[in-house]
PDB file of C-alpha atoms in Angstrom:
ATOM      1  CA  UNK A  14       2.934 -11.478 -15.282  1.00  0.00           C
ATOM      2  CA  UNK A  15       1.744  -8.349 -13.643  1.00  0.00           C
ATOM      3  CA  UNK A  16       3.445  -6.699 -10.857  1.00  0.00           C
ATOM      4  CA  UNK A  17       1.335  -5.445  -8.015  1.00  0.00           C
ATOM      5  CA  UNK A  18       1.972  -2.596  -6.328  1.00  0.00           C
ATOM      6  CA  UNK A  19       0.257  -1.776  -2.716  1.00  0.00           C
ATOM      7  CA  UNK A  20      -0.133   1.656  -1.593  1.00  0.00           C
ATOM      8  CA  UNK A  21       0.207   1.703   2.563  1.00  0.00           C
ATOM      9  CA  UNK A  22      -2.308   5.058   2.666  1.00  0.00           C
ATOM     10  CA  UNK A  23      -5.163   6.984   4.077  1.00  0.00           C
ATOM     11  CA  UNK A  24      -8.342   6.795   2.720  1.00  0.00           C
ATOM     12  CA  UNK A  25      -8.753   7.847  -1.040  1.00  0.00           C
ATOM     13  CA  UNK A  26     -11.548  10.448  -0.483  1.00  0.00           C
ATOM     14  CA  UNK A  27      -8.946  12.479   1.833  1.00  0.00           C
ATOM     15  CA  UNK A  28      -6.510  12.835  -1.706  1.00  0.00           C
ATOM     16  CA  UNK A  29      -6.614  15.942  -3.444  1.00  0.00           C
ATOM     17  CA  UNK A  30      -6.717  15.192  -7.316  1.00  0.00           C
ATOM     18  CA  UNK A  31      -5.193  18.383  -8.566  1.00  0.00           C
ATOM     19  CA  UNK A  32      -1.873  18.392  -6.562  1.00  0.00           C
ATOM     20  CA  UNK A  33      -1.581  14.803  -5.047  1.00  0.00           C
ATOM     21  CA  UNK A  34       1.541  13.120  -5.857  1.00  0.00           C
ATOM     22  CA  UNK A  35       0.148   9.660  -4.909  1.00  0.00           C
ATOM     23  CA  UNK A  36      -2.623   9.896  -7.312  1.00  0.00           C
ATOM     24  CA  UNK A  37       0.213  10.875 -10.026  1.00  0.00           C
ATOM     25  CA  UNK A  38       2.358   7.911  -8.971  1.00  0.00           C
ATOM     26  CA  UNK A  39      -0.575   5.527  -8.727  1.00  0.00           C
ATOM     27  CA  UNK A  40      -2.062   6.280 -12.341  1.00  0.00           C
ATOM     28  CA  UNK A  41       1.325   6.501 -14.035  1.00  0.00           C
ATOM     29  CA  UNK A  42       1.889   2.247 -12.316  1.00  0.00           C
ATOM     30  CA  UNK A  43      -1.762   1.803 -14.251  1.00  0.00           C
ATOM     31  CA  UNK A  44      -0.517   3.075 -17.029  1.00  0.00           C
ATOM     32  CA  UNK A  45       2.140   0.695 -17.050  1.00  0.00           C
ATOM     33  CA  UNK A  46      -0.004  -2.055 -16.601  1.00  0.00           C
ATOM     34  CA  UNK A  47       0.768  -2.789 -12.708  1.00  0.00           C
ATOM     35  CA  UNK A  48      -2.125  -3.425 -10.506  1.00  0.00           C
ATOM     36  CA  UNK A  49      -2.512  -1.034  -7.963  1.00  0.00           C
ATOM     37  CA  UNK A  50      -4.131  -1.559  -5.052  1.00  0.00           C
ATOM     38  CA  UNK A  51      -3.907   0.272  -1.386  1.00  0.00           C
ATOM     39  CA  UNK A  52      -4.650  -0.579   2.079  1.00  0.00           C
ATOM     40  CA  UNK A  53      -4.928   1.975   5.067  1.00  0.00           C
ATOM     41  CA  UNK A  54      -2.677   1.415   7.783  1.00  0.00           C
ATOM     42  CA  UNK A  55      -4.617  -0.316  10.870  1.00  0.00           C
ATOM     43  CA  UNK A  56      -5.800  -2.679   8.405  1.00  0.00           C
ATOM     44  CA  UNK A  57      -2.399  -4.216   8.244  1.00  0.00           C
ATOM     45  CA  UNK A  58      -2.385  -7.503  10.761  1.00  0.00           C
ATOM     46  CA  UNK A  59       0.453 -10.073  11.591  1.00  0.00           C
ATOM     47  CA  UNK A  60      -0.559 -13.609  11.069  1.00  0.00           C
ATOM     48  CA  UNK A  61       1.804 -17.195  10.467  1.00  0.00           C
ATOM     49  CA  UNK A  62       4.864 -14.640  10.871  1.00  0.00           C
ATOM     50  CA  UNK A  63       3.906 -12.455   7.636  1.00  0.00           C
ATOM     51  CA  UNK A  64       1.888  -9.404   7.236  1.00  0.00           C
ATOM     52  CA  UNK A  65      -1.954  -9.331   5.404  1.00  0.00           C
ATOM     53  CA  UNK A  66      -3.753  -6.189   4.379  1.00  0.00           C
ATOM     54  CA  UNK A  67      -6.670  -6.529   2.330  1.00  0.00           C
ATOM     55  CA  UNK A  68      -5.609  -4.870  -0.810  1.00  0.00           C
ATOM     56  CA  UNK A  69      -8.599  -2.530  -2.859  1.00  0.00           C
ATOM     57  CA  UNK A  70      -8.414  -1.198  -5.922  1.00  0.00           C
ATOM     58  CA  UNK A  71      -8.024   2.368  -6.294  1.00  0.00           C
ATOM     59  CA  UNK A  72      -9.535   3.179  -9.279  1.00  0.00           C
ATOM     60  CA  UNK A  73     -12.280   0.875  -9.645  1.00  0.00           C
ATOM     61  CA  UNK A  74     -15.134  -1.330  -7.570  1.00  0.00           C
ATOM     62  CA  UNK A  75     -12.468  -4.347  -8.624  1.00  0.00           C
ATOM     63  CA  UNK A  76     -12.421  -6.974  -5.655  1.00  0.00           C
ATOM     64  CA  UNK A  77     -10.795  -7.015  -2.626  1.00  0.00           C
ATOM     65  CA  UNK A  78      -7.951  -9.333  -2.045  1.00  0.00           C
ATOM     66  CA  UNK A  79      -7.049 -10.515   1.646  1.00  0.00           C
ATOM     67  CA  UNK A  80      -3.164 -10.651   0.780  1.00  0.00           C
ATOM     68  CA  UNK A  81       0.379 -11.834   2.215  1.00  0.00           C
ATOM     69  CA  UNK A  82       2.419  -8.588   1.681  1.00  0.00           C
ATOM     70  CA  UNK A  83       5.168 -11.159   0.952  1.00  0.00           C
ATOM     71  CA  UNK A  84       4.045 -11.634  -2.606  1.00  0.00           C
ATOM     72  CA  UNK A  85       3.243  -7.932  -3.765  1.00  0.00           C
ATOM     73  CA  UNK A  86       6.109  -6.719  -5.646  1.00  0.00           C
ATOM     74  CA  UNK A  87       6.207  -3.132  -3.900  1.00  0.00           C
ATOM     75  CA  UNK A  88       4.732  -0.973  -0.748  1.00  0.00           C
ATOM     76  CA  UNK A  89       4.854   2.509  -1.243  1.00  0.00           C
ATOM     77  CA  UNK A  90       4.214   4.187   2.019  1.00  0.00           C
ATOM     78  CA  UNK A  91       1.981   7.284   1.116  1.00  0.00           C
ATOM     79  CA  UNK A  92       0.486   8.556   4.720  1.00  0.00           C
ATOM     80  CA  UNK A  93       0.754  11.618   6.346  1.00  0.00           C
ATOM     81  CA  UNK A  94       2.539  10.886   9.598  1.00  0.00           C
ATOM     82  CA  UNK A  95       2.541  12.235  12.698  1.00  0.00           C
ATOM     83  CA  UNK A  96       5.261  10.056  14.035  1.00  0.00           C
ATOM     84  CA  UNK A  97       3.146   8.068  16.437  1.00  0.00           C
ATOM     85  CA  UNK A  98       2.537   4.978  17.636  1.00  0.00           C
ATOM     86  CA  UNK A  99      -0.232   4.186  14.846  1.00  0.00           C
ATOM     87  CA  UNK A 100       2.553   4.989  12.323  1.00  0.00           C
ATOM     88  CA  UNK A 101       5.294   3.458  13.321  1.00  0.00           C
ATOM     89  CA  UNK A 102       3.402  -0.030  14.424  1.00  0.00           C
ATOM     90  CA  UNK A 103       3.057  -0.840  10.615  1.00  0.00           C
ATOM     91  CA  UNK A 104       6.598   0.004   9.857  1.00  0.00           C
ATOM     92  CA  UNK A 105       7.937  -2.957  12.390  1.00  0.00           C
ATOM     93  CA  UNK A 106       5.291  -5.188  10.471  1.00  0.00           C
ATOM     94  CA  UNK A 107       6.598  -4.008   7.072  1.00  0.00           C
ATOM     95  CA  UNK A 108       9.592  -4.156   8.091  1.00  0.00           C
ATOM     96  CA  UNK A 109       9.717  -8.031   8.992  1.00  0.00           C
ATOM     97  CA  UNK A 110       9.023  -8.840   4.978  1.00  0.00           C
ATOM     98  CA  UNK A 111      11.731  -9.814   2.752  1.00  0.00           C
ATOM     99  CA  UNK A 112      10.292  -9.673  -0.864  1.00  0.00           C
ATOM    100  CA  UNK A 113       8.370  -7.228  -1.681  1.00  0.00           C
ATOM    101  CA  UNK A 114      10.739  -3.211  -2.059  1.00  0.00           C
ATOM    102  CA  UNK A 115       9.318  -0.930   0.164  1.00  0.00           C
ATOM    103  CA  UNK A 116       9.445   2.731  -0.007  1.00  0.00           C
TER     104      UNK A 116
END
Protein backbone atom coordinates (compact mmCIF):
# COMPACT_ATOMS: atom_id res chain seq x y z
CA UNK A 1 0.00 0.00 0.00
CA UNK A 2 1.42 3.37 -0.73
CA UNK A 3 1.11 6.27 1.48
CA UNK A 4 0.27 9.58 -0.08
CA UNK A 5 1.53 12.52 0.98
CA UNK A 6 -0.11 16.10 -0.10
CA UNK A 7 1.91 19.12 -0.11
CA UNK A 8 -0.57 22.33 0.88
CA UNK A 9 1.90 24.85 -1.39
CA UNK A 10 2.42 27.58 -3.87
CA UNK A 11 2.94 26.91 -7.22
CA UNK A 12 6.04 24.69 -8.16
CA UNK A 13 7.62 27.16 -10.67
CA UNK A 14 7.95 29.78 -7.63
CA UNK A 15 10.51 26.85 -5.76
CA UNK A 16 14.02 27.41 -5.95
CA UNK A 17 15.78 23.96 -6.70
CA UNK A 18 19.14 24.68 -5.21
CA UNK A 19 18.10 25.72 -1.62
CA UNK A 20 14.35 24.66 -1.31
CA UNK A 21 13.66 22.51 1.55
CA UNK A 22 10.28 21.37 0.12
CA UNK A 23 11.79 20.08 -2.98
CA UNK A 24 14.36 18.12 -0.55
CA UNK A 25 11.48 16.79 1.56
CA UNK A 26 9.29 16.00 -1.44
CA UNK A 27 12.02 13.89 -3.42
CA UNK A 28 13.39 12.16 -0.34
CA UNK A 29 9.01 10.82 0.24
CA UNK A 30 9.65 9.63 -3.69
CA UNK A 31 12.41 8.04 -2.82
CA UNK A 32 10.67 6.16 -0.35
CA UNK A 33 8.12 5.17 -2.55
CA UNK A 34 5.20 7.63 -1.22
CA UNK A 35 3.21 9.42 -3.77
CA UNK A 36 3.54 12.91 -3.61
CA UNK A 37 1.27 15.12 -4.78
CA UNK A 38 0.50 19.04 -3.88
CA UNK A 39 -2.32 21.34 -4.12
CA UNK A 40 -2.13 25.26 -3.77
CA UNK A 41 -4.12 26.67 -1.16
CA UNK A 42 -7.47 28.33 -2.69
CA UNK A 43 -7.89 25.16 -4.38
CA UNK A 44 -8.84 23.56 -1.14
CA UNK A 45 -12.98 23.52 -0.93
CA UNK A 46 -15.38 22.15 1.85
CA UNK A 47 -17.91 19.75 0.56
CA UNK A 48 -20.26 16.72 2.59
CA UNK A 49 -18.33 18.10 5.82
CA UNK A 50 -14.68 17.07 4.50
CA UNK A 51 -12.12 18.94 2.62
CA UNK A 52 -11.14 18.17 -1.45
CA UNK A 53 -8.12 19.57 -3.20
CA UNK A 54 -7.29 18.24 -6.42
CA UNK A 55 -4.01 16.64 -5.77
CA UNK A 56 -1.06 16.94 -8.90
CA UNK A 57 1.87 15.34 -9.12
CA UNK A 58 4.94 17.16 -8.58
CA UNK A 59 7.33 15.57 -10.49
CA UNK A 60 5.59 14.33 -13.39
CA UNK A 61 2.44 15.05 -16.01
CA UNK A 62 0.82 11.97 -13.72
CA UNK A 63 -3.06 12.68 -13.36
CA UNK A 64 -4.86 14.75 -11.29
CA UNK A 65 -6.91 13.34 -8.53
CA UNK A 66 -10.04 15.34 -7.13
CA UNK A 67 -9.43 13.97 -3.45
CA UNK A 68 -11.06 13.80 0.20
CA UNK A 69 -8.07 15.03 2.32
CA UNK A 70 -9.52 12.46 4.77
CA UNK A 71 -7.79 9.58 3.07
CA UNK A 72 -4.19 11.06 2.32
CA UNK A 73 -1.94 9.88 4.92
CA UNK A 74 -0.16 13.40 5.50
CA UNK A 75 -0.45 17.40 4.67
CA UNK A 76 2.62 19.12 4.91
CA UNK A 77 1.93 22.78 4.89
CA UNK A 78 4.82 24.31 2.73
CA UNK A 79 3.56 28.13 1.90
CA UNK A 80 5.00 31.21 2.59
CA UNK A 81 2.53 33.01 4.82
CA UNK A 82 1.71 36.24 5.39
CA UNK A 83 -0.69 35.52 8.15
CA UNK A 84 -3.83 36.52 6.33
CA UNK A 85 -7.04 35.67 5.73
CA UNK A 86 -6.11 33.46 2.52
CA UNK A 87 -3.79 31.54 4.92
CA UNK A 88 -5.48 30.95 7.69
CA UNK A 89 -9.00 29.99 5.79
CA UNK A 90 -7.34 26.59 4.80
CA UNK A 91 -6.04 25.94 8.23
CA UNK A 92 -9.86 25.90 9.77
CA UNK A 93 -10.59 23.47 6.73
CA UNK A 94 -7.52 21.34 7.55
CA UNK A 95 -8.11 21.56 10.66
CA UNK A 96 -11.72 19.89 10.70
CA UNK A 97 -9.95 16.38 9.33
CA UNK A 98 -9.23 13.63 11.60
CA UNK A 99 -6.98 11.13 9.62
CA UNK A 100 -4.65 12.29 7.74
CA UNK A 101 -1.12 14.06 10.25
CA UNK A 102 -0.74 17.41 9.33
CA UNK A 103 2.27 19.48 9.65
Amino acid sequence: MTLTIALQMDTPETLKPATDSTLFLAREAQRRGYDVRWYHPQELAARDGSSFAPLKPLFDKGEVKDADLERVDAILIRQDPPYDMAYLTPLWLLERLKHPRIW
